[in-house]
Amino acid sequence: MLELSPDEWVAVHLSLRIALVATAVALPFGLALAWLLARKQFWGKALLDGLVHMPLVLPPVVTGYLLLISFGRRGPIGAFLADHFGIVFSFRWTGAALSCGVMGFPLLVRPIRLAIEAIDRKLEDAAATLGADRFWVFLTVTLPLAMPGVIAGMVLCFAKALGEFGATITFVSNIPGETQTISAAIYAFTQIPGGDAAAGRLVLVAIAISLAALIVAEWLARRAGTRFHGE
Amino acid sequence: MSMLALDVEKRLGDFALAARFETAGGVTALFGASGAGKTTLVNMIAGLIAPDRGRIRLDDTVLFDSAARIDVAAHRRRIGYVFQEGRLFPHLSVAANLDYGRRMCGLARDGAETERILDLLDIGHLLDRRPGKLSGGERQRVAFGRALLMRPRLLLLDAPLASLDAPRKREILPYLEKLRDEVPMVYVSHHAPELKRIATSVVLLDAGRVAATGGIEVLDAAATELMG
C-alpha cells in the first residue's frame, strides 16, 4: 500500500530536483538583493522591495501567466534566452524551477534581509579598518553572522518551491515526467476515479519531506547559532 | 616633518566640527568632554566617516583631500583601530580574530612577531576561545593584538578602557604603556589620569574645536577647568 509506483517516484524525484534547483539558483540573487535592501539607500528602493514581494500577494495564477507571456517561447525574455543561450523554459522542468524560484523568492529574501539588518555595522567597520574591502567584509563578517537567516530563507524557499502549484501549472502545465511535481500529481490523482490511494501516498511523502527539511534547518541554524557562543 | 596632519570640517545635524592639528608621533591624546567630537575625528582618520571639507595626511600619504578629490578607502589606509567595545568578531576564534588583519592585508605570516605580540599582551592562552567567553579585559587585549598584528602605520584607540571597571583598567594600563613604543597612536579619552600615564602630546577638543595643544600639562589645565 505504501509502495510508490514508478510514476509516483518520478513525481517525487522531479519535485525535489525542481525545489533544490530553484532554491540554489535563487540564493545568489536573494543574497545580493537582501544586502542591497538592508544596507543601501537608493532611488526606487520601495518599488524594488514591492516587486520582490509581489509573488507573495499576487494570485499565483497571475504570476504564472506573467511568466508565460514573458518567459514562454514567444515571450520577449524567453525567446531571447532560447535563441542566444539555448535555455528553454516553456513546458520544461526548468520552467517549473523558474516559477517555483520566483514564488519562493520573497520568502528567501526577507529572513536574510532581516538577519543582515540585525548585524552590528560596527563589526563591518572594524573589518574595513583591518584591510577588508567590501566583498571580503560581506564574505567573512556579514554572511557568517547572517547565516541563521540565510538558512531560514532557504528552507522557506525550498518548502514553497516544493508545494508550489498555481503559478507552475499555469506556466508549464502538468506534464508527467517533465513538469508534474508532487502537488500537481496529487491534484491529478484526485481528479480521476480510484486515484485516492496514489494521492494518499504522495501526501505522506510530501509530509515526510517537509518535516525532514524543517529538522535539517533547525539543526543547521542551531549549529550556526552555537558557533557564536560555544567553543 | 609632522606625522599626522589634519584640517577638517564636518557638519552633523546641529553639531559642527572644525578641527586642525598636527602631531609628531608618539602617543597623541585627544582629550575632551563627551560630545566634543573625539570619536568623529578618529573615524575620519580611519576613513569610516568622510569630512565635508579638508585634508588628512599621514607621513607623506594624503588620506583625504576634498579639493583634490582624494579619499583613500578605510581598508587601504593600514590604520589600526581599537574600539571602545572591542568589536571582536563573535563568529571567529581569538586566533582567527588576531589573524584577520594579516590575511586581509595580504601580509606574510610572521610567527616570531605574532609570538612577541601574544607575549606582550599575555593572550597566548586564549587562542582557541570565542570572544563571547572572554572577560572584558581579555577582550580588549585581544583587540589591541588584532590591531597591532596588521602592522598598522598608526593606531587609533577610542576610549579603549572606558567600558572596563577600575581594577580592569589597572590591569590593562601596563600593557598599553608597553605598546607605546610599538607604533604611533592617537588615544581618545575623557579620563585625564589614564592619558597622563601614556600620552606624549595632547590635543584638547571642545565642542568640535581644538581648544589647546601641547604636552601633558594641557591635561592639568583642562582638568581643573572641567572640574570648575
Short mmCIF file of N, CA, C and O in Angstrom, two decimals, chain A residues 162-216:
data_model
loop_
_atom_site.label_atom_id
_atom_site.label_comp_id
_atom_site.label_asym_id
_atom_site.label_seq_id
_atom_site.Cartn_x
_atom_site.Cartn_y
_atom_site.Cartn_z
N LEU A 162 8.59 23.41 -3.20
CA LEU A 162 8.08 22.04 -3.16
C LEU A 162 6.56 22.01 -3.28
O LEU A 162 5.98 21.13 -3.90
N GLY A 163 5.92 22.99 -2.71
CA GLY A 163 4.46 22.98 -2.68
C GLY A 163 3.81 23.83 -3.74
O GLY A 163 2.60 23.83 -3.89
N GLU A 164 4.64 24.55 -4.52
CA GLU A 164 4.08 25.49 -5.49
C GLU A 164 3.19 24.75 -6.48
O GLU A 164 3.49 23.68 -6.97
N PHE A 165 2.05 25.36 -6.79
CA PHE A 165 1.10 24.71 -7.65
C PHE A 165 0.56 25.65 -8.72
O PHE A 165 0.77 25.44 -9.91
N GLY A 166 -0.05 26.75 -8.26
CA GLY A 166 -0.80 27.61 -9.18
C GLY A 166 0.04 28.22 -10.29
O GLY A 166 -0.31 28.11 -11.48
N ALA A 167 1.16 28.84 -9.92
CA ALA A 167 1.98 29.51 -10.94
C ALA A 167 2.61 28.49 -11.87
O ALA A 167 2.67 28.68 -13.08
N THR A 168 3.06 27.36 -11.29
CA THR A 168 3.75 26.35 -12.08
C THR A 168 2.81 25.73 -13.13
O THR A 168 3.16 25.61 -14.31
N ILE A 169 1.62 25.37 -12.69
CA ILE A 169 0.69 24.69 -13.61
C ILE A 169 0.22 25.64 -14.71
O ILE A 169 -0.02 25.25 -15.86
N THR A 170 0.15 26.95 -14.36
CA THR A 170 -0.24 27.95 -15.36
C THR A 170 0.87 28.15 -16.38
O THR A 170 0.62 28.29 -17.58
N PHE A 171 2.10 28.15 -15.90
CA PHE A 171 3.26 28.45 -16.75
C PHE A 171 3.66 27.24 -17.60
O PHE A 171 3.83 27.34 -18.81
N VAL A 172 3.83 26.08 -16.96
CA VAL A 172 4.40 24.94 -17.69
C VAL A 172 3.47 23.72 -17.71
O VAL A 172 3.90 22.62 -18.06
N SER A 173 2.21 23.91 -17.29
CA SER A 173 1.22 22.83 -17.33
C SER A 173 1.59 21.69 -16.39
O SER A 173 2.40 21.85 -15.48
N ASN A 174 0.97 20.52 -16.60
CA ASN A 174 1.07 19.40 -15.67
C ASN A 174 1.43 18.16 -16.46
O ASN A 174 0.59 17.30 -16.70
N ILE A 175 2.70 18.10 -16.88
CA ILE A 175 3.14 17.02 -17.76
C ILE A 175 3.91 15.98 -16.94
O ILE A 175 4.98 16.28 -16.41
N PRO A 176 3.35 14.75 -16.83
CA PRO A 176 4.05 13.72 -16.05
C PRO A 176 5.48 13.52 -16.56
O PRO A 176 5.71 13.48 -17.78
N GLY A 177 6.43 13.46 -15.66
CA GLY A 177 7.81 13.22 -16.05
C GLY A 177 8.56 14.48 -16.45
O GLY A 177 9.77 14.46 -16.60
N GLU A 178 7.87 15.58 -16.67
CA GLU A 178 8.58 16.80 -17.06
C GLU A 178 8.27 17.95 -16.10
O GLU A 178 9.17 18.58 -15.57
N THR A 179 6.98 18.22 -15.90
CA THR A 179 6.64 19.34 -15.02
C THR A 179 5.68 18.92 -13.91
O THR A 179 5.21 19.76 -13.16
N GLN A 180 5.38 17.64 -13.81
CA GLN A 180 4.40 17.22 -12.80
C GLN A 180 5.09 16.96 -11.45
O GLN A 180 5.71 15.93 -11.25
N THR A 181 4.96 17.93 -10.56
CA THR A 181 5.55 17.80 -9.23
C THR A 181 4.58 17.03 -8.33
O THR A 181 3.49 16.65 -8.75
N ILE A 182 4.99 16.81 -7.07
CA ILE A 182 4.13 16.10 -6.13
C ILE A 182 2.76 16.76 -6.04
O ILE A 182 1.72 16.11 -6.14
N SER A 183 2.77 18.09 -5.88
CA SER A 183 1.50 18.81 -5.73
C SER A 183 0.61 18.60 -6.95
O SER A 183 -0.58 18.30 -6.83
N ALA A 184 1.21 18.75 -8.13
CA ALA A 184 0.43 18.60 -9.36
C ALA A 184 -0.07 17.17 -9.52
O ALA A 184 -1.19 16.94 -9.97
N ALA A 185 0.79 16.21 -9.11
CA ALA A 185 0.40 14.80 -9.22
C ALA A 185 -0.76 14.49 -8.27
O ALA A 185 -1.71 13.79 -8.64
N ILE A 186 -0.68 15.03 -7.04
CA ILE A 186 -1.77 14.81 -6.08
C ILE A 186 -3.07 15.36 -6.66
O ILE A 186 -4.12 14.70 -6.64
N TYR A 187 -2.97 16.55 -7.20
CA TYR A 187 -4.16 17.17 -7.80
C TYR A 187 -4.71 16.29 -8.92
O TYR A 187 -5.91 16.00 -8.97
N ALA A 188 -3.80 15.80 -9.79
CA ALA A 188 -4.22 14.97 -10.92
C ALA A 188 -4.90 13.68 -10.42
O ALA A 188 -5.94 13.28 -10.94
N PHE A 189 -4.30 13.06 -9.38
CA PHE A 189 -4.88 11.81 -8.86
C PHE A 189 -6.26 12.02 -8.23
O PHE A 189 -7.11 11.14 -8.30
N THR A 190 -6.45 13.18 -7.63
CA THR A 190 -7.76 13.42 -7.01
C THR A 190 -8.83 13.65 -8.07
O THR A 190 -10.02 13.61 -7.77
N GLN A 191 -8.43 13.91 -9.32
CA GLN A 191 -9.39 14.18 -10.38
C GLN A 191 -9.83 12.91 -11.10
O GLN A 191 -10.72 12.94 -11.93
N ILE A 192 -9.13 11.78 -10.83
CA ILE A 192 -9.52 10.55 -11.53
C ILE A 192 -10.09 9.54 -10.53
O ILE A 192 -9.65 9.51 -9.38
N PRO A 193 -11.07 8.74 -10.95
CA PRO A 193 -11.66 7.75 -10.04
C PRO A 193 -10.59 6.75 -9.62
O PRO A 193 -9.75 6.35 -10.42
N GLY A 194 -10.57 6.37 -8.32
CA GLY A 194 -9.61 5.39 -7.83
C GLY A 194 -8.22 5.93 -7.62
O GLY A 194 -7.29 5.18 -7.39
N GLY A 195 -8.08 7.24 -7.70
CA GLY A 195 -6.74 7.82 -7.52
C GLY A 195 -6.41 8.13 -6.08
O GLY A 195 -5.32 8.62 -5.78
N ASP A 196 -7.36 7.84 -5.18
CA ASP A 196 -7.17 8.25 -3.78
C ASP A 196 -5.93 7.63 -3.14
O ASP A 196 -5.21 8.30 -2.40
N ALA A 197 -5.70 6.33 -3.43
CA ALA A 197 -4.56 5.65 -2.79
C ALA A 197 -3.25 6.31 -3.21
O ALA A 197 -2.39 6.60 -2.37
N ALA A 198 -3.13 6.55 -4.51
CA ALA A 198 -1.91 7.19 -5.01
C ALA A 198 -1.75 8.59 -4.40
O ALA A 198 -0.67 8.98 -3.96
N ALA A 199 -2.85 9.35 -4.38
CA ALA A 199 -2.80 10.70 -3.79
C ALA A 199 -2.37 10.62 -2.34
O ALA A 199 -1.52 11.40 -1.88
N GLY A 200 -2.92 9.64 -1.62
CA GLY A 200 -2.58 9.48 -0.20
C GLY A 200 -1.11 9.20 0.01
O GLY A 200 -0.48 9.76 0.91
N ARG A 201 -0.55 8.31 -0.84
CA ARG A 201 0.87 8.00 -0.71
C ARG A 201 1.72 9.25 -0.92
O ARG A 201 2.66 9.53 -0.19
N LEU A 202 1.36 10.04 -1.95
CA LEU A 202 2.14 11.25 -2.23
C LEU A 202 1.99 12.29 -1.12
O LEU A 202 2.91 13.03 -0.82
N VAL A 203 0.80 12.31 -0.51
CA VAL A 203 0.59 13.23 0.62
C VAL A 203 1.56 12.88 1.75
O VAL A 203 2.21 13.75 2.33
N LEU A 204 1.68 11.55 2.02
CA LEU A 204 2.61 11.12 3.07
C LEU A 204 4.05 11.52 2.72
O LEU A 204 4.81 11.98 3.58
N VAL A 205 4.41 11.33 1.46
CA VAL A 205 5.77 11.71 1.04
C VAL A 205 5.99 13.21 1.24
O VAL A 205 7.03 13.64 1.75
N ALA A 206 4.99 14.01 0.85
CA ALA A 206 5.11 15.47 1.00
C ALA A 206 5.31 15.84 2.47
O ALA A 206 6.15 16.69 2.81
N ILE A 207 4.54 15.18 3.35
CA ILE A 207 4.69 15.46 4.79
C ILE A 207 6.09 15.09 5.26
O ILE A 207 6.75 15.84 5.97
N ALA A 208 6.56 13.91 4.83
CA ALA A 208 7.88 13.43 5.26
C ALA A 208 8.98 14.39 4.81
O ALA A 208 9.87 14.76 5.59
N ILE A 209 8.92 14.82 3.53
CA ILE A 209 9.97 15.72 3.02
C ILE A 209 9.95 17.05 3.78
O ILE A 209 10.98 17.58 4.19
N SER A 210 8.75 17.59 4.00
CA SER A 210 8.63 18.88 4.68
C SER A 210 9.19 18.79 6.10
O SER A 210 9.93 19.67 6.55
N LEU A 211 8.83 17.70 6.80
CA LEU A 211 9.33 17.51 8.17
C LEU A 211 10.85 17.40 8.18
O LEU A 211 11.53 18.04 9.00
N ALA A 212 11.38 16.60 7.25
CA ALA A 212 12.83 16.41 7.18
C ALA A 212 13.52 17.75 6.94
O ALA A 212 14.53 18.06 7.58
N ALA A 213 12.95 18.56 6.03
CA ALA A 213 13.55 19.86 5.73
C ALA A 213 13.58 20.73 6.98
O ALA A 213 14.56 21.40 7.27
N LEU A 214 12.48 20.71 7.73
CA LEU A 214 12.40 21.53 8.94
C LEU A 214 13.45 21.09 9.96
O LEU A 214 14.11 21.92 10.59
N ILE A 215 13.59 19.76 10.13
CA ILE A 215 14.54 19.25 11.12
C ILE A 215 15.97 19.60 10.73
O ILE A 215 16.75 20.07 11.55
N VAL A 216 16.30 19.39 9.46
CA VAL A 216 17.64 19.74 8.99
C VAL A 216 17.91 21.22 9.19
O VAL A 216 18.98 21.63 9.66
#
